[in-house]
PDB file of C-alpha atoms in Angstrom:
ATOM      1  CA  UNK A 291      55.078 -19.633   4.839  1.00 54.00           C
ATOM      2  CA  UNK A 292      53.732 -22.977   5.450  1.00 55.00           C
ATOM      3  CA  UNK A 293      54.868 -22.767   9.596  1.00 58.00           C
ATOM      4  CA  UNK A 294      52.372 -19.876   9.078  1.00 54.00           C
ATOM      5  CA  UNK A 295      49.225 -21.577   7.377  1.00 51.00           C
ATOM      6  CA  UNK A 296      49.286 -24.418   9.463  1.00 55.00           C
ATOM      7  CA  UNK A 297      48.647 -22.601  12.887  1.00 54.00           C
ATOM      8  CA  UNK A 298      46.222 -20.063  11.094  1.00 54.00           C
ATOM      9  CA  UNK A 299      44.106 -23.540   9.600  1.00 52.00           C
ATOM     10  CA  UNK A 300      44.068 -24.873  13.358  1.00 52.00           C
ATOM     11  CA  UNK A 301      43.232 -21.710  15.049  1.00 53.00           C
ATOM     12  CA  UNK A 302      40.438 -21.676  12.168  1.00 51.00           C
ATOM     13  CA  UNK A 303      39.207 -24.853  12.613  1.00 51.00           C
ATOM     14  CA  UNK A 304      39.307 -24.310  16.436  1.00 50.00           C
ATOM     15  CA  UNK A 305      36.819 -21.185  15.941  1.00 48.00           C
ATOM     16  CA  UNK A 306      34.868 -23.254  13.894  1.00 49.00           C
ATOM     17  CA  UNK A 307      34.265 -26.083  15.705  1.00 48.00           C
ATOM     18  CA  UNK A 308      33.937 -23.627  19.296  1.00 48.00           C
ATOM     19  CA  UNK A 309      30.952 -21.921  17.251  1.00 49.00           C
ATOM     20  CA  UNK A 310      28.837 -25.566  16.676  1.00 50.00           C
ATOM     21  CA  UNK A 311      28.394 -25.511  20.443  1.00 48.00           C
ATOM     22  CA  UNK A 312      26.478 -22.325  20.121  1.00 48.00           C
ATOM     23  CA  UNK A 313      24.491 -22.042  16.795  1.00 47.00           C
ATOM     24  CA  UNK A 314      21.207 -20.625  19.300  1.00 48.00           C
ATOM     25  CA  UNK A 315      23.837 -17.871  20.441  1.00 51.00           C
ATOM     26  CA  UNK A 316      25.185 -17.040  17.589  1.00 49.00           C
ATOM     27  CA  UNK A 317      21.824 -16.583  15.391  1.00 50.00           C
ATOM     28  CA  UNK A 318      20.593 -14.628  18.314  1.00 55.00           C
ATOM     29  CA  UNK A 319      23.168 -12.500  18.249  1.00 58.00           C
ATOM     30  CA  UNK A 320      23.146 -12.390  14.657  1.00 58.00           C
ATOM     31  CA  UNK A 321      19.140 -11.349  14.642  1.00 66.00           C
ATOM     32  CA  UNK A 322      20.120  -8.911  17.099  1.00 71.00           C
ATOM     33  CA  UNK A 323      22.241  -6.947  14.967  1.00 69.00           C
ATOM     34  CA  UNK A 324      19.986  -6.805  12.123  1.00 71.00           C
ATOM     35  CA  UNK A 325      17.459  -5.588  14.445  1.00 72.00           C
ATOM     36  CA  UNK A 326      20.179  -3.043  15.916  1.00 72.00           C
ATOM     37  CA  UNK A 327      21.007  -1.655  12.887  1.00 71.00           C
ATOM     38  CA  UNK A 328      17.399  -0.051  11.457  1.00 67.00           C
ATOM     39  CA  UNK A 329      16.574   0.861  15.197  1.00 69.00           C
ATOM     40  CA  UNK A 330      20.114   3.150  15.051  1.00 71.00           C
ATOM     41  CA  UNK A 331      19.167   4.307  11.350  1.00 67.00           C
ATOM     42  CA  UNK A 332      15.638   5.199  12.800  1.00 67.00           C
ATOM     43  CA  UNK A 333      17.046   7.502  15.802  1.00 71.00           C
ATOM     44  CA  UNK A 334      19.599   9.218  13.065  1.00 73.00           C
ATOM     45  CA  UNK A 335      18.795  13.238  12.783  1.00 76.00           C
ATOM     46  CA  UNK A 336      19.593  13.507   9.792  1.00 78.00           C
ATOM     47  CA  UNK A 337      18.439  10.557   7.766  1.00 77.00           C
ATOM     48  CA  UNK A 338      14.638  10.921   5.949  1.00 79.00           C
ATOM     49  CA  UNK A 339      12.069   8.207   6.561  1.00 78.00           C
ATOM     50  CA  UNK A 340       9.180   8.567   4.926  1.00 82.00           C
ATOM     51  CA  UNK A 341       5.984   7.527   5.827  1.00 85.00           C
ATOM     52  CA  UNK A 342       5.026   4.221   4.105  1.00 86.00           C
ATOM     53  CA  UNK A 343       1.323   3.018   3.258  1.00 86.00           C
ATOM     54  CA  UNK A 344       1.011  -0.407   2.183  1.00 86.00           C
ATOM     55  CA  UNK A 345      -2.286  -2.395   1.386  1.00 85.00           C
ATOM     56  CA  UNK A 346      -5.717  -1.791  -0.063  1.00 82.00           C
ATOM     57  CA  UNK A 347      -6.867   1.384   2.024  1.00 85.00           C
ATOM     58  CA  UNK A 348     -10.761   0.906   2.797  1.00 86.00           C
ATOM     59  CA  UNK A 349     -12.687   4.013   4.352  1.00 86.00           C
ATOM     60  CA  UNK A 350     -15.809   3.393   6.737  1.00 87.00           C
ATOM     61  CA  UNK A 351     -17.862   4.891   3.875  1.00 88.00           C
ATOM     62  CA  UNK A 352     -16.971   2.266   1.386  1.00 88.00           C
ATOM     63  CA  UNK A 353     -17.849  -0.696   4.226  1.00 89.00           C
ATOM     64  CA  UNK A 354     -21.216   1.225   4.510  1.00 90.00           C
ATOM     65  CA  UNK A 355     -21.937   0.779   1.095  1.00 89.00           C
ATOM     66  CA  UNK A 356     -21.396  -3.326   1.504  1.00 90.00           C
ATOM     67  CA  UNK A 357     -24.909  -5.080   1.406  1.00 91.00           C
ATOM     68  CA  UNK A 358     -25.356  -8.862   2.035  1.00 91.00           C
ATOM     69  CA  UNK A 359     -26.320 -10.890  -1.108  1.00 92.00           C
ATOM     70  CA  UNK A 360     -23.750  -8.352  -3.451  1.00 92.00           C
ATOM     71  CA  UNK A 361     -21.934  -9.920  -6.130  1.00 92.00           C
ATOM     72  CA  UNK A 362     -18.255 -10.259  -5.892  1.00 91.00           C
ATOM     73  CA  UNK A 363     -18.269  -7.585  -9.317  1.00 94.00           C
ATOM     74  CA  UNK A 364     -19.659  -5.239  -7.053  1.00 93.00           C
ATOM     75  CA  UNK A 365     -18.002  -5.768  -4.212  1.00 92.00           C
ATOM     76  CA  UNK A 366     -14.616  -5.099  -5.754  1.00 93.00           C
ATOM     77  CA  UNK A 367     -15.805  -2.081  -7.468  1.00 93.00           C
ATOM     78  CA  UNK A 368     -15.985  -0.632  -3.960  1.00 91.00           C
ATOM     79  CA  UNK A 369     -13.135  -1.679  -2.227  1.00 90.00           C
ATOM     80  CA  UNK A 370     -10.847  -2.710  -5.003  1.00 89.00           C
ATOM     81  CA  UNK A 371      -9.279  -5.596  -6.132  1.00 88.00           C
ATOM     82  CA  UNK A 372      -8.158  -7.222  -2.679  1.00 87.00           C
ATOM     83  CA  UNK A 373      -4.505  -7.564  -1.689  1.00 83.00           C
ATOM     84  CA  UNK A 374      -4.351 -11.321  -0.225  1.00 80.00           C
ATOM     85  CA  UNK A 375      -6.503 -13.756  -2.521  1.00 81.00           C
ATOM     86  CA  UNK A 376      -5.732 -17.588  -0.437  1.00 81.00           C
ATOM     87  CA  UNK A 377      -5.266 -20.302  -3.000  1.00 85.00           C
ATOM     88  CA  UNK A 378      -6.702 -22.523  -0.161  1.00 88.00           C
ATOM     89  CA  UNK A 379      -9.576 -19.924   0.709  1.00 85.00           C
ATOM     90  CA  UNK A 380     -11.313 -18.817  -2.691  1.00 88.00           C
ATOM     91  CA  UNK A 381     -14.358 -17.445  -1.138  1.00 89.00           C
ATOM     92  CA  UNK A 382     -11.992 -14.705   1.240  1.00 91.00           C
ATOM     93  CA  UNK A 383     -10.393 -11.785   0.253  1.00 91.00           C
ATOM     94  CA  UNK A 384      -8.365 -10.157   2.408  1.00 90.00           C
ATOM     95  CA  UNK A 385      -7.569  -6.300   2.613  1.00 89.00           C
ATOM     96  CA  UNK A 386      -4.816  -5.553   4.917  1.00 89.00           C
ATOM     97  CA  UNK A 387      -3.265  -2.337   5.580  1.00 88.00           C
ATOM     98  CA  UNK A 388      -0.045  -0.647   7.451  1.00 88.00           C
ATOM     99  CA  UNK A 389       1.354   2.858   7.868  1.00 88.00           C
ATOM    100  CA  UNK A 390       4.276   3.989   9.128  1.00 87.00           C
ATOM    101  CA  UNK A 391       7.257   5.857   9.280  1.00 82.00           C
ATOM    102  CA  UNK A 392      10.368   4.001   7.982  1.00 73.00           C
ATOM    103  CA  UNK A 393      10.165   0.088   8.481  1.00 71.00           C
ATOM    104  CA  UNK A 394       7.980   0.292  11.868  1.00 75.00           C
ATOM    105  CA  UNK A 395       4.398   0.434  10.835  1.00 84.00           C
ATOM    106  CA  UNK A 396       2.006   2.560  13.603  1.00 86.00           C
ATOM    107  CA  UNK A 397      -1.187   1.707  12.139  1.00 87.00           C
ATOM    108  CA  UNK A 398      -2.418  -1.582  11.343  1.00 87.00           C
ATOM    109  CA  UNK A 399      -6.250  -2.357   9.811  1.00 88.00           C
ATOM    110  CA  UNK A 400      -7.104  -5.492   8.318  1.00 89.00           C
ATOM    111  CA  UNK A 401     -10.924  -6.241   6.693  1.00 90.00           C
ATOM    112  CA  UNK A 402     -12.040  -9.847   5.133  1.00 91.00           C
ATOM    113  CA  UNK A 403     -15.197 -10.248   3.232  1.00 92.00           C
ATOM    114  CA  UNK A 404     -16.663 -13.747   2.774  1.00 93.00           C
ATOM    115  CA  UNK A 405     -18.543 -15.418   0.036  1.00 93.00           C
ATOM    116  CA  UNK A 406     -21.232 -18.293  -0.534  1.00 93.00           C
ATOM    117  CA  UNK A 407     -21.879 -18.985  -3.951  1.00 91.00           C
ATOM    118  CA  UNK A 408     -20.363 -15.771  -5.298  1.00 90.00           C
ATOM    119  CA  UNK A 409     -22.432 -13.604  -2.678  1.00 94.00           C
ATOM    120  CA  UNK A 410     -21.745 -11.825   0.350  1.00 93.00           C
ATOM    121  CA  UNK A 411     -22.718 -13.280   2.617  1.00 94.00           C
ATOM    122  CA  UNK A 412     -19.839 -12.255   6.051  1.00 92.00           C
ATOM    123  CA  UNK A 413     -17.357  -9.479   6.922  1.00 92.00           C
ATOM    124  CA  UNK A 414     -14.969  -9.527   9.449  1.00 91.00           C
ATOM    125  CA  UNK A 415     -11.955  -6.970  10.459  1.00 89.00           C
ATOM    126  CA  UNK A 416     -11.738  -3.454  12.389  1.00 87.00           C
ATOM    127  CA  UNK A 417     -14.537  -1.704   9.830  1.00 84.00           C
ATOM    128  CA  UNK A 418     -18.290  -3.347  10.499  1.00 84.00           C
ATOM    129  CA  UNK A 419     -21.151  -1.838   8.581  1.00 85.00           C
ATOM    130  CA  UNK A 420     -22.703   0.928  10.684  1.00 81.00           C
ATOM    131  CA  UNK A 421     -26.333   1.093  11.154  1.00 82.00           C
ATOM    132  CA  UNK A 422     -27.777   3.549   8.918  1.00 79.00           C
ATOM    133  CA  UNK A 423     -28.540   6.205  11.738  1.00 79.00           C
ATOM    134  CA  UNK A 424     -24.724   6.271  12.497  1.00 78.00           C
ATOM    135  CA  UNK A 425     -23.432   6.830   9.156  1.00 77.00           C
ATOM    136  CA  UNK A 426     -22.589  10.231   7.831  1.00 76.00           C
ATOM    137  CA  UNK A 427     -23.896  11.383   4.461  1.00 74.00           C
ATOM    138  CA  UNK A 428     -21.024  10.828   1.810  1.00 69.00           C
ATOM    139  CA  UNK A 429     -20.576  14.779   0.587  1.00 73.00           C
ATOM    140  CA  UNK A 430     -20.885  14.348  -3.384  1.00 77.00           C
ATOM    141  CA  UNK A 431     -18.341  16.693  -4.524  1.00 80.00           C
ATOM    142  CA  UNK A 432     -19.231  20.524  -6.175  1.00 83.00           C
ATOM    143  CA  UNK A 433     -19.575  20.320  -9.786  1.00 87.00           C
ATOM    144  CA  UNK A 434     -18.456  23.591 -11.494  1.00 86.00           C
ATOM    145  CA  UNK A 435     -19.330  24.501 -15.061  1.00 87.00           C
ATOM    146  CA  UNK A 436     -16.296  26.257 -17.135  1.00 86.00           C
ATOM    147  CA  UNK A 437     -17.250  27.948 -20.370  1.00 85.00           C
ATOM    148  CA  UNK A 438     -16.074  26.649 -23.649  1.00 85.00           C
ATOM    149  CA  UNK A 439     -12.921  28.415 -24.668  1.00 82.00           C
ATOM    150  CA  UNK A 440     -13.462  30.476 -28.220  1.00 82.00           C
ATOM    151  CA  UNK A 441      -9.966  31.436 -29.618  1.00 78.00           C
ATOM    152  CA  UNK A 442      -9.542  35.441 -30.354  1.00 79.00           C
ATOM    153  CA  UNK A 443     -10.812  36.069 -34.210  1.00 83.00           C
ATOM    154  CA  UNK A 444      -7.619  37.048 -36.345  1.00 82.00           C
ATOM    155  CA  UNK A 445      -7.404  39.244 -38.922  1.00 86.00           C
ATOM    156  CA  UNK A 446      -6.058  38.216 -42.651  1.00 88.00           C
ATOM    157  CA  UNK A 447      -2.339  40.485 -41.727  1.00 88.00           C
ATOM    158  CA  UNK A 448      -1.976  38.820 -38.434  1.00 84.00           C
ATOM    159  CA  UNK A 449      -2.657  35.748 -39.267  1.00 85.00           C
ATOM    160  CA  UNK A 450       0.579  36.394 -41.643  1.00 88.00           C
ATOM    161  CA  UNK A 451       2.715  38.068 -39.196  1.00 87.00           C
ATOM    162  CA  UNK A 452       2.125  34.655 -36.655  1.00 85.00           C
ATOM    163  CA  UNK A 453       3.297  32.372 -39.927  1.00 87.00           C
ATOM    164  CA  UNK A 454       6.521  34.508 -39.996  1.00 89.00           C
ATOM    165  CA  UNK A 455       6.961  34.673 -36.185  1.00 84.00           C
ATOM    166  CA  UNK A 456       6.716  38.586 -35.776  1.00 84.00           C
ATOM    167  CA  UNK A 457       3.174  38.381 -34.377  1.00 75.00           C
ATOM    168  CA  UNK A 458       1.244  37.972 -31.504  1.00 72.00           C
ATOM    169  CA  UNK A 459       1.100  34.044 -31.915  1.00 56.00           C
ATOM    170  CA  UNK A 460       0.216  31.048 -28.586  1.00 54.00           C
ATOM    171  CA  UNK A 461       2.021  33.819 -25.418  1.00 52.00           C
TER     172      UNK A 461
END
């Protein structure tokens, strides 16, 4: 046994030492299969990937609504409470978002808004304010009035029967 673990520890050591030469190569090749591996997964027929949204998602209608001079109360009612707040930045919030099948996002959109003194006073991203010719109306949605619903009247005996279980009772 031991004329066996001595040539093992020295063709170990060997390897080990033959790999220090190369540490660049070897995490190279080492990033290179982790990047292998989800690129094989995302050709696979038969595996499901499903389509991933991540961030704050900000519609051209809500950036219309942004006004200079708005407080940052009402600037987060409209787009939300933002997804990146800097520790070394407080007057920037960042709104990023990505979409995308599996772990390769297609669609990238990122929006900052600056303040000054707890005011808007900047925005910066790919959604700008849009003159107010160029904006579409915002469609309120349909309000539809339901009636009130009045339960059927019931009479003394089937009132009875429902308390037993033999009548008509909540079908």
């Amino acid at each position: 046994m031991r004329n066996f673990l001595i040539p093992m520890a020295f063709l170990a050591g060997t390897t080990i030492l033959g790999g220090c030469s190369s540490v660049g190569d070897s995490l190279h090749s080492l990033s290179s299969v982790t990047e292998a591996i989800p690129r094989a997964l995302d050709k696979a027929p038969l595996i499901y990937r499903p389509t991933i949204q991540q961030g704050s998602v900000i519609t051209q209608e809500q950036v219309n609504q942004l006004k200079p001079g708005m407080s940052r109360r009402q600037v987060r009612f409209i787009l939300g409470s933002p997804a990146l707040l800097d520790a070394f930045h407080r007057d920037r919030w960042d709104h990023p978002y990505t979409k995308g099948v599996g772990s390769t996002p297609d669609e990238y959109k990122y929006l900052s808004v600056y303040f000054e003194d707890d005011r808007l006073v900047r925005i910066t991203g790919d959604l700008h304010p849009q003159p107010a010719d160029q904006q579409t109306p915002v469609s309120k949605p349909a309000v539809v009035k339901v009636p009130d619903w009045e339960p059927e009247k019931q009479t003394l005996l089937g009132k009875a029967l429902d308390k037993v279980g033999l009548g008509k009772g909540d079908e």
